[in-house]
Coordinates of C-alpha atoms in Angstrom, one line a residue:
M223 CA -70.5 -50.0 -150.6
F224 CA -73.2 -51.8 -148.8
N225 CA -71.3 -53.3 -145.4
D226 CA -70.4 -49.7 -144.5
E227 CA -72.4 -48.1 -141.5
R228 CA -72.0 -45.5 -141.0
L229 CA -74.8 -43.5 -141.1
V230 CA -75.8 -39.7 -142.0
L231 CA -78.9 -37.7 -139.9
A232 CA -81.4 -36.6 -141.8
V233 CA -83.4 -33.5 -141.5
D234 CA -87.4 -33.2 -143.0
L235 CA -88.7 -29.2 -142.5
G236 CA -92.5 -29.5 -143.3
T237 CA -95.3 -26.9 -142.7
S238 CA -96.9 -29.3 -139.9
G239 CA -93.7 -30.4 -138.5
C240 CA -90.0 -32.1 -138.3
K241 CA -89.4 -35.2 -139.3
C242 CA -85.4 -36.3 -138.8
A243 CA -84.0 -39.7 -140.0
L244 CA -81.5 -42.1 -139.6
V245 CA -80.0 -42.8 -143.2
A246 CA -77.8 -46.1 -144.3
I247 CA -75.9 -46.3 -147.0
D248 CA -77.8 -48.1 -149.5
G249 CA -81.9 -45.5 -148.5
T250 CA -83.2 -47.9 -145.4
V251 CA -84.6 -45.0 -142.5
Q252 CA -83.5 -46.6 -139.9
A253 CA -85.0 -44.5 -136.7
W254 CA -87.5 -42.5 -138.0
A255 CA -88.9 -39.3 -135.9
F256 CA -91.2 -35.8 -136.1
R257 CA -92.6 -33.4 -133.8
A258 CA -95.8 -31.3 -135.1
V259 CA -94.7 -27.1 -135.5
P260 CA -97.7 -25.6 -135.6
L261 CA -98.5 -22.5 -138.3
H262 CA -100.3 -19.0 -137.7
V263 CA -102.9 -17.8 -140.0
L264 CA -104.7 -15.2 -140.9
G265 CA -106.6 -13.7 -143.5
A266 CA -103.7 -13.5 -146.4
A267 CA -101.1 -14.4 -143.6
A268 CA -99.6 -17.4 -143.4
E269 CA -96.5 -18.2 -140.1
Q270 CA -93.9 -20.4 -138.4
D271 CA -92.0 -19.5 -136.1
P272 CA -88.5 -20.3 -136.8
H273 CA -87.8 -20.8 -132.4
D274 CA -90.3 -23.8 -133.4
W275 CA -88.5 -25.3 -136.0
W276 CA -85.2 -25.3 -134.3
A277 CA -87.2 -26.8 -131.1
A278 CA -89.4 -29.7 -133.5
F279 CA -85.8 -31.1 -134.6
I280 CA -83.6 -31.0 -131.2
G281 CA -86.3 -32.9 -130.1
A282 CA -87.0 -35.2 -133.8
A283 CA -84.1 -35.7 -133.2
G284 CA -82.9 -36.1 -129.1
E285 CA -85.4 -38.8 -129.8
L286 CA -83.1 -41.1 -132.4
L287 CA -80.0 -40.2 -130.7
A288 CA -80.5 -41.9 -127.3
D289 CA -80.2 -45.1 -129.3
E290 CA -75.7 -44.4 -128.6
R291 CA -75.5 -47.3 -131.1
L292 CA -77.4 -45.2 -133.3
R293 CA -75.7 -41.5 -132.3
R294 CA -72.1 -42.7 -132.8
R295 CA -72.0 -44.3 -136.8
V296 CA -74.2 -40.5 -137.9
V297 CA -71.0 -38.8 -139.4
A298 CA -73.3 -35.9 -141.4
V299 CA -75.9 -34.5 -141.2
C300 CA -78.4 -33.1 -143.9
C301 CA -81.7 -30.9 -143.5
S302 CA -84.3 -31.0 -146.8
A303 CA -87.3 -28.3 -145.9
Q304 CA -90.5 -25.9 -146.9
T305 CA -89.8 -23.7 -149.5
E306 CA -90.5 -20.2 -150.4
G307 CA -90.8 -18.9 -146.2
T308 CA -88.3 -16.2 -145.8
V309 CA -86.9 -15.5 -143.0
C310 CA -85.1 -12.3 -141.1
V311 CA -82.2 -12.3 -139.3
D312 CA -79.7 -10.6 -137.0
S313 CA -76.3 -10.4 -137.8
A314 CA -76.1 -12.7 -134.7
G315 CA -77.9 -15.1 -136.4
Q316 CA -81.1 -14.4 -134.6
P317 CA -84.7 -14.4 -136.4
I318 CA -86.2 -11.3 -136.6
G319 CA -90.4 -12.1 -135.9
R320 CA -92.2 -15.4 -137.7
A321 CA -91.6 -16.3 -141.3
M322 CA -92.8 -16.0 -143.4
T323 CA -93.9 -19.3 -144.9
W324 CA -95.2 -19.9 -148.6
L325 CA -99.2 -20.0 -147.9
D326 CA -98.5 -16.4 -146.8
A327 CA -99.7 -14.4 -149.5
R328 CA -99.4 -10.8 -148.3
G329 CA -96.7 -9.8 -151.0
A330 CA -99.8 -9.6 -154.2
D331 CA -99.8 -6.5 -154.8
A332 CA -96.1 -5.5 -153.9
I333 CA -94.6 -8.2 -155.7
T334 CA -97.2 -6.7 -158.4
R335 CA -96.8 -3.3 -158.3
R336 CA -92.8 -4.6 -158.8
A337 CA -93.8 -7.1 -161.9
R338 CA -96.2 -4.8 -164.3
G339 CA -95.4 -3.1 -167.0
R340 CA -95.6 1.1 -167.3
A341 CA -98.6 0.3 -171.2
L342 CA -98.6 -3.8 -171.9
N343 CA -98.7 -6.6 -169.8
I344 CA -97.7 -10.2 -170.0
E345 CA -99.8 -12.1 -167.8
G346 CA -99.8 -10.0 -165.1
Y347 CA -96.1 -9.2 -166.2
G348 CA -94.1 -5.7 -167.9
P349 CA -92.9 -7.4 -170.5
L350 CA -89.4 -6.2 -171.0
K351 CA -88.9 -7.2 -166.8
L352 CA -91.2 -10.4 -168.2
W353 CA -87.2 -11.2 -170.4
R354 CA -85.3 -10.9 -168.7
W355 CA -86.4 -13.2 -165.8
L356 CA -86.8 -15.9 -167.8
R357 CA -83.3 -15.3 -169.5
L358 CA -81.2 -14.7 -166.4
T359 CA -84.0 -17.2 -163.9
G360 CA -86.0 -19.3 -165.8
G361 CA -89.4 -18.0 -164.6
A362 CA -90.5 -14.9 -162.4
P363 CA -91.6 -13.7 -159.1
S364 CA -95.4 -15.4 -157.8
L365 CA -98.2 -12.4 -158.9
S366 CA -99.6 -14.5 -155.5
G367 CA -96.2 -13.4 -153.7
R368 CA -96.1 -17.3 -152.4
D369 CA -92.3 -17.4 -152.7
S370 CA -89.4 -15.3 -150.9
A371 CA -89.7 -12.4 -154.1
G372 CA -93.4 -11.6 -152.7
H373 CA -92.0 -12.0 -148.8
I374 CA -89.0 -9.0 -149.5
A375 CA -91.5 -7.0 -151.1
W376 CA -93.6 -6.7 -149.1
L377 CA -91.6 -6.5 -146.6
H378 CA -89.3 -3.9 -148.0
D379 CA -93.3 -1.5 -148.8
H380 CA -94.7 -3.0 -144.8
E381 CA -91.7 -2.6 -142.6
P382 CA -89.4 -0.9 -142.8
E383 CA -88.0 -1.1 -139.7
R384 CA -87.2 -5.5 -139.6
C385 CA -86.1 -4.6 -143.3
A386 CA -83.2 -2.4 -141.7
R387 CA -82.5 -5.2 -139.1
T388 CA -81.6 -7.6 -141.6
H389 CA -78.8 -9.1 -142.2
K390 CA -79.8 -11.8 -144.3
F391 CA -83.5 -12.8 -145.8
L392 CA -82.9 -16.9 -145.3
N393 CA -85.0 -19.7 -147.0
V394 CA -86.8 -22.0 -144.2
P395 CA -83.7 -24.9 -144.6
D396 CA -80.7 -22.2 -145.2
Y397 CA -81.6 -21.1 -141.9
L398 CA -81.1 -24.2 -140.6
N399 CA -78.0 -24.2 -141.6
L400 CA -77.0 -21.0 -140.4
R401 CA -78.3 -23.3 -136.8
L402 CA -76.2 -26.0 -137.1
T403 CA -72.2 -24.3 -138.6
G404 CA -73.4 -20.8 -137.9
R405 CA -72.6 -20.1 -141.7
F406 CA -75.1 -17.0 -143.6
C407 CA -75.6 -19.3 -147.1
A408 CA -78.1 -20.8 -149.5
T409 CA -77.9 -23.6 -151.3
Q410 CA -78.6 -22.8 -154.9
D411 CA -82.0 -23.8 -155.2
S412 CA -82.6 -22.6 -151.9
A413 CA -81.9 -18.7 -153.6
L414 CA -84.1 -19.3 -156.1
T415 CA -87.8 -18.1 -155.6
S416 CA -85.4 -14.7 -154.2
W417 CA -86.4 -15.0 -158.8
V418 CA -82.6 -12.7 -158.5
T419 CA -80.2 -15.2 -159.8
D420 CA -78.7 -16.1 -163.1
N421 CA -79.6 -20.2 -162.9
R422 CA -78.6 -20.3 -167.1
D423 CA -75.5 -22.6 -166.4
S424 CA -76.6 -24.7 -163.4
R425 CA -73.5 -25.2 -162.3
H426 CA -72.8 -21.4 -161.4
V427 CA -75.4 -19.8 -160.4
R428 CA -75.2 -16.5 -159.3
Y429 CA -76.8 -13.2 -158.0
D430 CA -77.4 -10.6 -160.4
A431 CA -77.4 -7.2 -159.7
G432 CA -79.9 -5.7 -162.5
L433 CA -82.6 -8.6 -161.1
I434 CA -81.9 -7.3 -157.8
R435 CA -82.4 -3.4 -158.4
L436 CA -85.9 -4.7 -159.6
L437 CA -86.6 -6.6 -156.3
G438 CA -84.8 -3.7 -154.3
V439 CA -83.9 -5.6 -151.7
D440 CA -80.6 -4.2 -150.7
A441 CA -77.4 -7.4 -152.3
D442 CA -75.5 -7.0 -148.7
K443 CA -78.5 -8.9 -147.3
L444 CA -78.8 -11.4 -149.5
P445 CA -76.6 -14.9 -148.7
E446 CA -73.8 -16.7 -150.2
I447 CA -74.3 -19.1 -152.2
V448 CA -73.5 -22.8 -152.5
R449 CA -74.1 -26.2 -154.0
S450 CA -76.6 -28.8 -152.2
T451 CA -73.1 -31.3 -151.8
E452 CA -71.5 -28.8 -150.4
V453 CA -70.1 -29.7 -147.2
L454 CA -70.0 -26.1 -145.2
G455 CA -68.3 -27.6 -142.4
P456 CA -68.7 -29.2 -138.8
L457 CA -71.1 -29.1 -136.2
L458 CA -71.6 -25.7 -134.4
P459 CA -69.9 -27.4 -130.8
G460 CA -72.6 -26.2 -128.5
V461 CA -75.5 -28.2 -131.1
A462 CA -73.0 -31.7 -131.5
L463 CA -73.1 -31.1 -127.4
T464 CA -76.2 -30.8 -127.7
L465 CA -77.1 -33.8 -129.5
G466 CA -74.2 -36.1 -128.8
L467 CA -73.0 -35.9 -131.4
D468 CA -68.6 -36.9 -132.8
P469 CA -67.8 -32.1 -133.1
K470 CA -66.2 -32.5 -136.2
T471 CA -69.9 -34.4 -137.9
V472 CA -69.7 -32.4 -141.5
V473 CA -73.1 -30.5 -141.9
V474 CA -73.5 -30.6 -146.2
G475 CA -75.3 -28.1 -147.8
G476 CA -79.0 -29.8 -148.3
A477 CA -81.5 -28.9 -150.3
I478 CA -84.9 -27.4 -150.2
D479 CA -88.4 -30.2 -150.2
T480 CA -88.5 -29.7 -154.2
S481 CA -85.7 -30.7 -155.3
A482 CA -84.9 -32.9 -152.5
V483 CA -88.1 -35.1 -153.0
A484 CA -87.0 -35.5 -156.8
V485 CA -83.7 -37.3 -155.7
G486 CA -85.0 -39.0 -153.2
A487 CA -87.7 -40.2 -155.9
A488 CA -86.0 -40.3 -159.6
V489 CA -82.9 -39.1 -160.6
G490 CA -83.1 -39.8 -164.7
D491 CA -84.3 -37.4 -167.2
Y492 CA -88.4 -37.0 -167.7
E493 CA -88.2 -39.6 -164.7
T494 CA -91.3 -37.7 -163.3
H495 CA -92.6 -38.0 -159.6
L496 CA -96.2 -36.9 -158.0
Y497 CA -95.5 -35.9 -154.1
L498 CA -98.4 -36.0 -152.2
G499 CA -98.2 -33.7 -148.5
T500 CA -99.4 -30.7 -147.1
S501 CA -98.9 -29.2 -151.1
S502 CA -98.2 -31.3 -154.3
W503 CA -95.9 -31.1 -157.1
L504 CA -95.1 -33.0 -159.7
G505 CA -91.5 -33.1 -161.0
A506 CA -89.2 -34.2 -163.4
H507 CA -85.0 -33.9 -164.2
V508 CA -84.2 -32.3 -167.2
P509 CA -81.4 -31.4 -169.2
A510 CA -82.1 -27.8 -169.5
M511 CA -84.0 -24.2 -168.2
K512 CA -87.1 -24.4 -170.1
T513 CA -90.6 -22.8 -169.0
D514 CA -94.1 -22.8 -169.7
V515 CA -95.6 -18.9 -168.2
R516 CA -98.9 -19.6 -168.6
H517 CA -99.1 -21.9 -166.7
K518 CA -96.5 -21.1 -164.2
I519 CA -94.5 -24.2 -164.3
A520 CA -90.6 -24.0 -165.3
A521 CA -87.4 -26.2 -164.6
V522 CA -84.9 -24.6 -162.6
P523 CA -82.1 -25.3 -160.4
C524 CA -81.4 -28.1 -158.1
A525 CA -79.7 -30.1 -155.9
V526 CA -78.6 -32.7 -159.0
D527 CA -75.3 -30.3 -161.1
G528 CA -75.8 -30.0 -164.9
R529 CA -79.4 -31.1 -163.9
Y530 CA -82.9 -28.6 -163.8
L531 CA -85.4 -29.3 -161.9
A532 CA -89.3 -28.9 -163.8
M533 CA -92.2 -28.5 -161.5
A534 CA -96.0 -27.1 -161.1
L535 CA -96.7 -26.8 -157.8
Q536 CA -100.3 -27.4 -156.8
S537 CA -100.9 -25.3 -153.3
T538 CA -102.9 -28.4 -151.8
A539 CA -103.1 -31.3 -151.8
G540 CA -103.4 -33.6 -147.8
A541 CA -104.2 -30.5 -146.7
N542 CA -107.2 -30.9 -148.0
L543 CA -107.9 -34.0 -145.7
S544 CA -106.4 -33.1 -142.5
F545 CA -109.0 -30.2 -143.3
L546 CA -111.6 -33.2 -143.7
R547 CA -110.4 -34.3 -140.6
D548 CA -109.6 -32.1 -138.2
R549 CA -112.3 -29.0 -138.8
I550 CA -114.7 -31.4 -140.4
L551 CA -115.3 -34.9 -138.9
F552 CA -113.3 -34.9 -135.9
H553 CA -111.9 -32.2 -132.8
P554 CA -108.6 -31.6 -133.0
D555 CA -109.2 -33.9 -128.7
E556 CA -109.8 -36.6 -130.1
L557 CA -106.5 -36.5 -132.1
A558 CA -104.3 -35.8 -129.7
G559 CA -100.6 -37.4 -130.0
D560 CA -101.5 -39.2 -133.8
E561 CA -100.6 -36.2 -135.5
E562 CA -97.5 -37.9 -137.8
H563 CA -99.6 -41.9 -138.3
P564 CA -102.7 -40.7 -137.9
A565 CA -105.1 -43.9 -137.5
A566 CA -108.4 -41.4 -139.0
Y567 CA -106.6 -41.3 -142.9
E568 CA -106.6 -45.4 -142.6
L569 CA -110.4 -45.1 -141.6
L570 CA -110.8 -43.1 -143.8
N571 CA -109.3 -44.2 -147.0
R572 CA -111.4 -48.3 -146.1
I573 CA -114.2 -45.7 -146.1
A574 CA -113.8 -43.6 -149.5
A575 CA -112.8 -47.7 -150.7
R576 CA -115.9 -48.5 -150.9
V577 CA -117.5 -45.9 -152.8
P578 CA -117.9 -46.7 -155.9
P579 CA -115.8 -44.1 -158.7
G580 CA -116.9 -40.6 -159.2
A581 CA -118.2 -40.4 -156.2
R582 CA -121.4 -40.4 -157.5
G583 CA -121.3 -37.6 -158.9
L584 CA -119.2 -35.2 -156.3
I585 CA -117.4 -33.3 -157.1
Y586 CA -114.6 -31.6 -154.9
T587 CA -112.0 -28.6 -156.3
P588 CA -109.2 -28.5 -153.7
W589 CA -108.3 -25.0 -153.5
L590 CA -108.6 -24.3 -149.7
H591 CA -105.7 -21.6 -150.0
G592 CA -106.0 -20.9 -153.2
E593 CA -103.4 -22.8 -156.8
R594 CA -100.3 -22.7 -158.5
T595 CA -101.2 -24.4 -161.8
P596 CA -102.2 -24.7 -164.1
V597 CA -103.6 -21.1 -162.6
D598 CA -102.0 -18.8 -160.1
D599 CA -104.7 -17.5 -158.8
P600 CA -105.1 -16.3 -155.1
R601 CA -108.5 -16.0 -154.3
L602 CA -109.7 -19.4 -155.8
R603 CA -111.8 -21.7 -153.0
A604 CA -112.0 -25.2 -152.5
G605 CA -116.0 -26.3 -152.7
L606 CA -117.9 -29.6 -153.2
L607 CA -120.5 -29.2 -155.9
N608 CA -123.5 -31.4 -156.8
L609 CA -124.5 -32.1 -153.2
S610 CA -127.6 -34.0 -152.3
L611 CA -129.6 -35.6 -149.7
E612 CA -127.8 -39.2 -151.2
H613 CA -124.8 -38.5 -150.2
S614 CA -123.1 -40.1 -147.9
R615 CA -120.2 -38.7 -146.0
E616 CA -118.3 -41.8 -147.3
D617 CA -119.6 -40.2 -151.1
I618 CA -118.0 -37.1 -149.6
F619 CA -114.4 -38.6 -148.5
R620 CA -113.5 -39.8 -151.8
A621 CA -114.7 -36.3 -153.7
F622 CA -112.0 -35.2 -152.5
L623 CA -109.3 -37.6 -152.2
E624 CA -110.5 -38.1 -156.5
G625 CA -110.8 -33.5 -156.4
V626 CA -107.0 -33.8 -155.2
A627 CA -106.5 -36.2 -158.4
L628 CA -108.0 -34.1 -160.8
N629 CA -106.1 -31.2 -160.1
T630 CA -103.1 -33.7 -160.5
R631 CA -104.8 -34.4 -164.3
W632 CA -105.5 -31.0 -164.8
M633 CA -101.4 -29.9 -163.6
L634 CA -100.3 -33.1 -165.9
E635 CA -101.2 -31.4 -169.4
P636 CA -98.8 -28.4 -169.1
F637 CA -96.6 -30.4 -168.2
A638 CA -96.0 -32.8 -170.2
R639 CA -96.0 -30.4 -172.7
L640 CA -93.0 -29.2 -171.1
L641 CA -91.5 -32.6 -170.4
G642 CA -92.1 -32.9 -174.6
R643 CA -93.3 -36.5 -174.2
D644 CA -95.2 -38.9 -172.5
V645 CA -95.3 -38.9 -168.3
G646 CA -95.0 -41.9 -168.7
T647 CA -94.6 -43.7 -165.8
V648 CA -95.8 -41.2 -162.1
T649 CA -93.7 -42.1 -159.3
A650 CA -95.8 -41.0 -155.8
V651 CA -94.0 -40.3 -152.6
G652 CA -94.8 -38.6 -149.5
G653 CA -97.6 -38.7 -147.1
G654 CA -100.7 -39.1 -148.9
A655 CA -98.8 -42.0 -151.2
Q656 CA -98.9 -44.6 -148.7
S657 CA -103.3 -44.5 -149.4
D658 CA -103.9 -47.8 -151.8
V659 CA -107.3 -45.7 -152.5
W660 CA -105.7 -43.4 -153.5
C661 CA -102.9 -44.3 -155.6
Q662 CA -105.8 -45.9 -157.6
I663 CA -107.4 -43.3 -157.7
L664 CA -105.0 -40.7 -158.8
A665 CA -104.4 -43.8 -161.9
D666 CA -107.0 -43.8 -163.1
V667 CA -108.4 -40.7 -162.7
T668 CA -104.7 -39.1 -164.8
G669 CA -104.6 -42.5 -166.8
Q670 CA -100.9 -42.9 -165.7
P671 CA -99.8 -45.6 -164.7
I672 CA -98.5 -44.7 -160.2
R673 CA -95.6 -46.6 -159.4
Q674 CA -96.2 -46.5 -155.3
L675 CA -92.1 -46.4 -152.9
E676 CA -91.5 -48.5 -150.6
N677 CA -91.2 -45.8 -148.3
A678 CA -93.0 -43.2 -149.7
I679 CA -93.1 -41.4 -146.6
Q680 CA -89.0 -41.9 -146.6
A681 CA -88.9 -40.1 -150.0
N682 CA -88.1 -36.6 -148.8
A683 CA -85.5 -37.6 -145.5
I684 CA -83.8 -40.3 -147.9
G685 CA -83.1 -37.7 -150.4
A686 CA -81.3 -35.4 -148.0
A687 CA -78.9 -38.3 -146.8
S688 CA -78.8 -39.5 -150.0
I689 CA -76.9 -35.7 -151.5
A690 CA -75.4 -36.2 -147.7
W691 CA -73.7 -38.6 -149.4
V692 CA -73.0 -38.0 -152.2
G693 CA -72.0 -34.7 -151.0
I694 CA -69.2 -36.6 -149.4
G695 CA -68.6 -38.5 -151.9
A696 CA -69.9 -42.3 -150.9
L697 CA -71.8 -42.1 -153.9
Q698 CA -72.7 -41.1 -157.2
F699 CA -76.2 -39.3 -158.0
A700 CA -76.3 -42.5 -160.8
D701 CA -76.0 -44.4 -157.7
L702 CA -78.6 -43.5 -156.6
A703 CA -81.7 -45.5 -158.9
A704 CA -80.5 -48.6 -158.0
L705 CA -80.8 -47.9 -153.9
R706 CA -84.6 -47.1 -154.4
R707 CA -87.7 -50.4 -154.0
T708 CA -91.0 -51.0 -156.0
R709 CA -93.8 -51.2 -152.7
R710 CA -96.0 -51.9 -156.5
T711 CA -97.3 -50.1 -159.6
Y712 CA -100.9 -48.9 -160.3
E713 CA -102.3 -49.5 -163.8
P714 CA -105.2 -46.9 -164.5
A715 CA -108.4 -48.5 -165.4
S716 CA -110.1 -48.8 -168.7
A717 CA -113.6 -49.5 -168.0
L718 CA -113.1 -45.8 -165.8
R719 CA -111.7 -43.7 -168.8
R720 CA -115.4 -42.0 -169.9
L721 CA -115.9 -41.6 -166.6
Y722 CA -113.4 -39.8 -165.2
G723 CA -113.1 -37.8 -168.6
D724 CA -117.0 -37.1 -168.1
K725 CA -115.2 -35.7 -164.6
F726 CA -112.3 -34.2 -165.6
E727 CA -114.3 -31.5 -167.8
A728 CA -116.9 -30.5 -165.8
F729 CA -113.6 -30.3 -163.6
K730 CA -112.5 -27.2 -165.8
E731 CA -115.6 -26.4 -166.2
V732 CA -116.7 -25.4 -162.9
H733 CA -113.7 -23.2 -162.6
K734 CA -114.4 -21.8 -165.9
R735 CA -117.2 -20.2 -164.6
L736 CA -116.5 -20.3 -160.6
A737 CA -113.3 -18.2 -161.2
P738 CA -115.3 -15.1 -161.8
L739 CA -117.9 -15.1 -158.6
Y740 CA -114.2 -16.4 -155.9
H741 CA -112.5 -13.1 -157.8
R742 CA -115.0 -11.2 -157.0
L743 CA -116.5 -12.5 -153.7
N744 CA -112.8 -12.8 -152.3
A745 CA -111.5 -9.7 -153.4
P746 CA -112.7 -7.5 -150.2
Q747 CA -110.9 -9.4 -148.0
E748 CA -107.8 -9.9 -148.8
A749 CA -107.9 -6.4 -149.6
A750 CA -109.0 -5.1 -145.9
A751 CA -105.5 -7.7 -145.2

């Protein structure tokens, strides 16, 4: 099987930019390129221009395909992308304005009005509405307004003219597939966060008329639902010509980033992975739909047929480090051209390794843009506590790494309860998982062994390519575990169990004490936005 010389062009469109990879059937990456994409943030709004996404894709893919020896081996294209984004497109497939990203919280009030009951509410939801959402979808719209349901509700209430012009509301990977094939469609996982689908049969996800009415969206504006492994068709002739690919090159449905990462990291039931990128999440495939309403964890449709993906989401993880790098330690001009493989991160990791565990008593809360799990609270903010004249910037950077790890431990507790078992060894993937220091900190803080894959930063692209190989019949999902290679496993240090246990309790107490203050400080700002 591994004498097969064919390649898949895998696309990984994240918030920071577009990565493209040429991936062989055994999961090895033959070539890799990246183009940055700007993020436009103003108050609760966080938008990106779909034209920037496409330009980044063409630039990164064009760099890879300039090598004719590689280009002629490509047989399929498959996309993975950030999720919970909303793109309004007209009947010609042209975007109407910028896209609302997963960081955009403008829809909080709009979706809260739709979710609340007339009298009694449970966790902010009307009991009958919540029961219907949980029974059919396995989850419910985020009251933070940061998913597609919140975006559509906000657009309906605040931009009715834009809504009227919209032919389809698309998630981010769906927009890429539209540009590649001309089809207005959504994969079963990308359709999820509109929260209008019946997900009880993971092999046959379909829209529910009652949920559509509850959201208040026109059913005709929702795209058809396809499987992640479905071959959508060949590339549009103009796209094939631009990229220099054979016009017969097919496009496979693909997946949102969480689903693709889960395929790239681990496919077996209950095998837990941790993605460390701009945001962060815990994930594991499970055989049945499950929900923890209180802690905002749900097992929902994914790329693997017959399975659901249990997920706990952290709003900002690596974003804390890029904030420290770009806003505090360095000027952006000093880092020009260093976006994807920043030497600055390597330096800061070496510095953090010299600081003793515990960061000399510093506690950092990584809530730069609110939080999702185990509390869904857009008004939380980051903070550095217990800072004194004795501390240095080295201590601060260590505290940032530990803060994300403490938040991960906070997520792990309800996540393990949802799975009904100890999570065991956690596979770490994403850009942050390249850091030996951070992987060891995660092991020590959470008390779980951390498995670092050889190509941790490429798990998303490898997952997308794997979906394509399954889609064209070259592999089955059961074949993938044997192809994943481990670089190192980090064991938790028993000597640090008490230190980090005490620090974790302090971390939770910080949240309990400061959450009311953050609510008071940030309520006027959000109302004004």
